[in-house]
PDB file of C-alpha atoms in Angstrom:
ATOM      1  CA  MET A   1      -8.374  77.428 -39.808  1.00  0.00           C
ATOM      2  CA  GLN A   2      -7.607  73.768 -39.323  1.00  0.00           C
ATOM      3  CA  GLU A   3      -4.118  72.662 -38.488  1.00  0.00           C
ATOM      4  CA  THR A   4      -2.682  70.396 -41.171  1.00  0.00           C
ATOM      5  CA  SER A   5      -0.684  67.333 -40.256  1.00  0.00           C
ATOM      6  CA  THR A   6       2.655  66.350 -41.713  1.00  0.00           C
ATOM      7  CA  LEU A   7       1.360  63.072 -43.137  1.00  0.00           C
ATOM      8  CA  ASN A   8       3.994  61.521 -45.397  1.00  0.00           C
ATOM      9  CA  LYS A   9       1.644  59.805 -47.884  1.00  0.00           C
ATOM     10  CA  ASP A  10       4.375  58.224 -50.004  1.00  0.00           C
ATOM     11  CA  GLN A  11       6.024  56.595 -46.996  1.00  0.00           C
ATOM     12  CA  VAL A  12       2.694  55.408 -45.588  1.00  0.00           C
ATOM     13  CA  VAL A  13       1.586  53.942 -48.937  1.00  0.00           C
ATOM     14  CA  LYS A  14       4.856  51.971 -49.152  1.00  0.00           C
ATOM     15  CA  GLU A  15       4.039  50.391 -45.785  1.00  0.00           C
ATOM     16  CA  LEU A  16       0.639  49.074 -46.895  1.00  0.00           C
ATOM     17  CA  ARG A  17       0.239  45.342 -47.417  1.00  0.00           C
ATOM     18  CA  TYR A  18      -2.308  44.017 -49.892  1.00  0.00           C
ATOM     19  CA  LYS A  19      -3.837  40.578 -50.142  1.00  0.00           C
ATOM     20  CA  ALA A  20      -6.107  39.425 -52.973  1.00  0.00           C
ATOM     21  CA  ILE A  21      -8.899  37.061 -51.954  1.00  0.00           C
ATOM     22  CA  ARG A  22     -11.943  35.626 -53.642  1.00  0.00           C
ATOM     23  CA  SER A  23     -14.925  37.878 -53.667  1.00  0.00           C
ATOM     24  CA  GLY A  24     -18.450  36.660 -53.051  1.00  0.00           C
ATOM     25  CA  GLY A  25     -21.598  37.731 -54.813  1.00  0.00           C
ATOM     26  CA  ALA A  26     -22.746  37.576 -58.419  1.00  0.00           C
ATOM     27  CA  GLY A  27     -20.372  36.691 -61.221  1.00  0.00           C
ATOM     28  CA  GLY A  28     -21.094  33.115 -62.209  1.00  0.00           C
ATOM     29  CA  GLN A  29     -18.223  30.685 -62.702  1.00  0.00           C
ATOM     30  CA  HIS A  30     -15.698  33.510 -63.084  1.00  0.00           C
ATOM     31  CA  VAL A  31     -16.044  34.555 -59.427  1.00  0.00           C
ATOM     32  CA  ASN A  32     -14.841  31.139 -58.287  1.00  0.00           C
ATOM     33  CA  LYS A  33     -11.614  31.372 -60.286  1.00  0.00           C
ATOM     34  CA  VAL A  34     -10.419  34.953 -59.763  1.00  0.00           C
ATOM     35  CA  SER A  35      -9.340  36.767 -56.589  1.00  0.00           C
ATOM     36  CA  THR A  36     -10.579  40.316 -57.097  1.00  0.00           C
ATOM     37  CA  LYS A  37     -11.374  41.339 -53.529  1.00  0.00           C
ATOM     38  CA  ILE A  38      -8.527  43.318 -51.956  1.00  0.00           C
ATOM     39  CA  GLU A  39      -7.721  43.341 -48.260  1.00  0.00           C
ATOM     40  CA  LEU A  40      -5.439  46.171 -47.134  1.00  0.00           C
ATOM     41  CA  SER A  41      -3.568  45.950 -43.852  1.00  0.00           C
ATOM     42  CA  PHE A  42      -1.582  48.714 -42.202  1.00  0.00           C
ATOM     43  CA  ASP A  43       0.612  48.169 -39.147  1.00  0.00           C
ATOM     44  CA  LEU A  44       0.082  51.346 -37.152  1.00  0.00           C
ATOM     45  CA  ALA A  45       2.718  50.595 -34.514  1.00  0.00           C
ATOM     46  CA  GLY A  46       5.471  49.807 -37.006  1.00  0.00           C
ATOM     47  CA  SER A  47       4.832  52.748 -39.302  1.00  0.00           C
ATOM     48  CA  ASN A  48       7.749  55.081 -40.074  1.00  0.00           C
ATOM     49  CA  GLY A  49       5.611  57.522 -42.067  1.00  0.00           C
ATOM     50  CA  LEU A  50       3.720  58.736 -39.000  1.00  0.00           C
ATOM     51  CA  SER A  51       4.997  60.709 -36.040  1.00  0.00           C
ATOM     52  CA  GLU A  52       4.374  59.502 -32.484  1.00  0.00           C
ATOM     53  CA  THR A  53       1.698  62.152 -31.894  1.00  0.00           C
ATOM     54  CA  GLU A  54      -0.089  61.084 -35.096  1.00  0.00           C
ATOM     55  CA  LYS A  55       0.086  57.431 -34.025  1.00  0.00           C
ATOM     56  CA  ASP A  56      -1.368  58.284 -30.614  1.00  0.00           C
ATOM     57  CA  ARG A  57      -4.176  60.260 -32.234  1.00  0.00           C
ATOM     58  CA  LEU A  58      -4.956  57.374 -34.613  1.00  0.00           C
ATOM     59  CA  TYR A  59      -4.867  54.769 -31.820  1.00  0.00           C
ATOM     60  CA  GLU A  60      -7.387  56.853 -29.906  1.00  0.00           C
ATOM     61  CA  LYS A  61      -9.747  57.294 -32.852  1.00  0.00           C
ATOM     62  CA  LEU A  62      -9.355  53.829 -34.408  1.00  0.00           C
ATOM     63  CA  GLU A  63      -9.375  51.736 -31.237  1.00  0.00           C
ATOM     64  CA  ASN A  64     -12.525  49.846 -32.317  1.00  0.00           C
ATOM     65  CA  ARG A  65     -11.216  49.163 -35.837  1.00  0.00           C
ATOM     66  CA  LEU A  66      -7.750  47.827 -34.959  1.00  0.00           C
ATOM     67  CA  ASN A  67      -7.097  44.120 -34.512  1.00  0.00           C
ATOM     68  CA  LYS A  68      -5.131  42.587 -31.624  1.00  0.00           C
ATOM     69  CA  GLU A  69      -1.795  43.218 -33.349  1.00  0.00           C
ATOM     70  CA  GLY A  70      -2.620  46.917 -33.801  1.00  0.00           C
ATOM     71  CA  SER A  71      -3.217  46.680 -37.544  1.00  0.00           C
ATOM     72  CA  LEU A  72      -5.976  48.374 -39.481  1.00  0.00           C
ATOM     73  CA  LEU A  73      -7.767  46.164 -42.025  1.00  0.00           C
ATOM     74  CA  LEU A  74      -9.846  47.521 -44.918  1.00  0.00           C
ATOM     75  CA  GLN A  75     -11.512  45.551 -47.712  1.00  0.00           C
ATOM     76  CA  CYS A  76     -12.848  46.433 -51.137  1.00  0.00           C
ATOM     77  CA  ASP A  77     -14.798  44.271 -53.576  1.00  0.00           C
ATOM     78  CA  GLU A  78     -16.826  46.957 -55.331  1.00  0.00           C
ATOM     79  CA  THR A  79     -15.585  46.225 -58.847  1.00  0.00           C
ATOM     80  CA  ARG A  80     -14.646  43.081 -60.750  1.00  0.00           C
ATOM     81  CA  SER A  81     -11.137  44.419 -61.301  1.00  0.00           C
ATOM     82  CA  GLN A  82      -8.430  43.645 -58.767  1.00  0.00           C
ATOM     83  CA  TYR A  83      -6.441  46.710 -59.871  1.00  0.00           C
ATOM     84  CA  ARG A  84      -9.415  49.065 -59.466  1.00  0.00           C
ATOM     85  CA  ASN A  85     -10.281  47.596 -56.050  1.00  0.00           C
ATOM     86  CA  LYS A  86      -6.686  48.178 -54.965  1.00  0.00           C
ATOM     87  CA  GLU A  87      -6.905  51.822 -56.031  1.00  0.00           C
ATOM     88  CA  LEU A  88     -10.246  52.279 -54.264  1.00  0.00           C
ATOM     89  CA  VAL A  89      -9.141  50.753 -50.958  1.00  0.00           C
ATOM     90  CA  THR A  90      -5.896  52.775 -50.995  1.00  0.00           C
ATOM     91  CA  GLN A  91      -7.801  56.009 -51.612  1.00  0.00           C
ATOM     92  CA  ARG A  92     -10.299  55.123 -48.870  1.00  0.00           C
ATOM     93  CA  PHE A  93      -7.404  54.473 -46.474  1.00  0.00           C
ATOM     94  CA  LEU A  94      -5.693  57.806 -47.250  1.00  0.00           C
ATOM     95  CA  ASN A  95      -8.980  59.714 -46.858  1.00  0.00           C
ATOM     96  CA  LEU A  96      -9.574  57.994 -43.525  1.00  0.00           C
ATOM     97  CA  LEU A  97      -6.103  58.957 -42.270  1.00  0.00           C
ATOM     98  CA  GLU A  98      -6.437  62.571 -43.398  1.00  0.00           C
ATOM     99  CA  ASN A  99      -9.849  62.979 -41.773  1.00  0.00           C
ATOM    100  CA  LEU A 100      -8.697  61.454 -38.497  1.00  0.00           C
ATOM    101  CA  LEU A 101      -5.531  63.541 -38.345  1.00  0.00           C
ATOM    102  CA  LYS A 102      -7.323  66.870 -38.887  1.00  0.00           C
ATOM    103  CA  VAL A 103      -7.296  68.972 -35.745  1.00  0.00           C
ATOM    104  CA  GLN A 104     -10.591  70.769 -35.326  1.00  0.00           C
ATOM    105  CA  LYS A 105     -10.335  74.304 -34.040  1.00  0.00           C
ATOM    106  CA  LYS A 106     -11.999  75.012 -30.714  1.00  0.00           C
ATOM    107  CA  ARG A 107     -15.383  76.655 -30.845  1.00  0.00           C
ATOM    108  CA  LYS A 108     -15.540  80.060 -29.222  1.00  0.00           C
ATOM    109  CA  LYS A 109     -18.606  80.667 -27.127  1.00  0.00           C
ATOM    110  CA  THR A 110     -20.572  83.670 -28.283  1.00  0.00           C
ATOM    111  CA  LYS A 111     -23.495  85.611 -26.869  1.00  0.00           C
ATOM    112  CA  PRO A 112     -26.284  87.176 -28.888  1.00  0.00           C
ATOM    113  CA  SER A 113     -25.976  90.948 -29.176  1.00  0.00           C
ATOM    114  CA  LYS A 114     -28.292  93.302 -27.324  1.00  0.00           C
ATOM    115  CA  THR A 115     -29.967  94.267 -30.614  1.00  0.00           C
ATOM    116  CA  ALA A 116     -30.554  90.616 -31.520  1.00  0.00           C
ATOM    117  CA  LYS A 117     -32.191  89.972 -28.129  1.00  0.00           C
ATOM    118  CA  GLU A 118     -34.468  92.998 -28.521  1.00  0.00           C
ATOM    119  CA  LYS A 119     -35.401  91.974 -32.064  1.00  0.00           C
ATOM    120  CA  ARG A 120     -36.297  88.447 -30.878  1.00  0.00           C
ATOM    121  CA  LEU A 121     -38.438  89.817 -28.042  1.00  0.00           C
ATOM    122  CA  ARG A 122     -40.237  92.250 -30.377  1.00  0.00           C
ATOM    123  CA  ALA A 123     -41.002  89.371 -32.752  1.00  0.00           C
ATOM    124  CA  LYS A 124     -42.359  87.285 -29.877  1.00  0.00           C
ATOM    125  CA  GLN A 125     -44.533  90.185 -28.691  1.00  0.00           C
ATOM    126  CA  LYS A 126     -45.876  90.748 -32.193  1.00  0.00           C
ATOM    127  CA  THR A 127     -46.759  87.044 -32.562  1.00  0.00           C
ATOM    128  CA  ALA A 128     -48.451  87.036 -29.150  1.00  0.00           C
ATOM    129  CA  GLU A 129     -50.554  90.079 -30.072  1.00  0.00           C
ATOM    130  CA  LYS A 130     -51.536  88.502 -33.382  1.00  0.00           C
ATOM    131  CA  LYS A 131     -52.687  85.336 -31.612  1.00  0.00           C
ATOM    132  CA  ALA A 132     -54.466  87.307 -28.877  1.00  0.00           C
ATOM    133  CA  GLY A 133     -56.415  89.125 -31.622  1.00  0.00           C
ATOM    134  CA  ARG A 134     -57.838  85.807 -32.817  1.00  0.00           C
ATOM    135  CA  LYS A 135     -59.563  85.074 -29.501  1.00  0.00           C
ATOM    136  CA  LYS A 136     -63.238  85.721 -28.969  1.00  0.00           C
ATOM    137  CA  PRO A 137     -63.790  88.885 -26.978  1.00  0.00           C
ATOM    138  CA  ASP A 138     -64.916  88.661 -23.338  1.00  0.00           C
ATOM    139  CA  LEU A 139     -68.531  89.718 -22.811  1.00  0.00           C
ATOM    140  CA  ASP A 140     -67.998  90.971 -19.257  1.00  0.00           C
TER     141      ASP A 140
END
């Protein structure tokens, strides 16, 4: 079983900052007037919704995605609706946090059983005999 973290989603969501900016791409004249792209920023160091161990774990796993101030930035411009983009980027952020905070259980090393080894060797021997039977016989 995987250990679950004590992520306080409500507290973390309250700490998110959103910024609406103009989105590029198709859309004609409308795209130049409306800011539908959403940029989400989350200050990892100043978060009260995460414990210190969770922060350390996130710093370790997100080190390449954090800016100089220690904030995580995510963007979404998939739809033409600012509201929908905000929902999508928030959901993406929460999924990212949950996946990074999961603690994988350690893998136990196992050995194949004696029966499994014997079965494998019998199968190899059978294949070898089958292939040996395809050869031309020696005329000596």
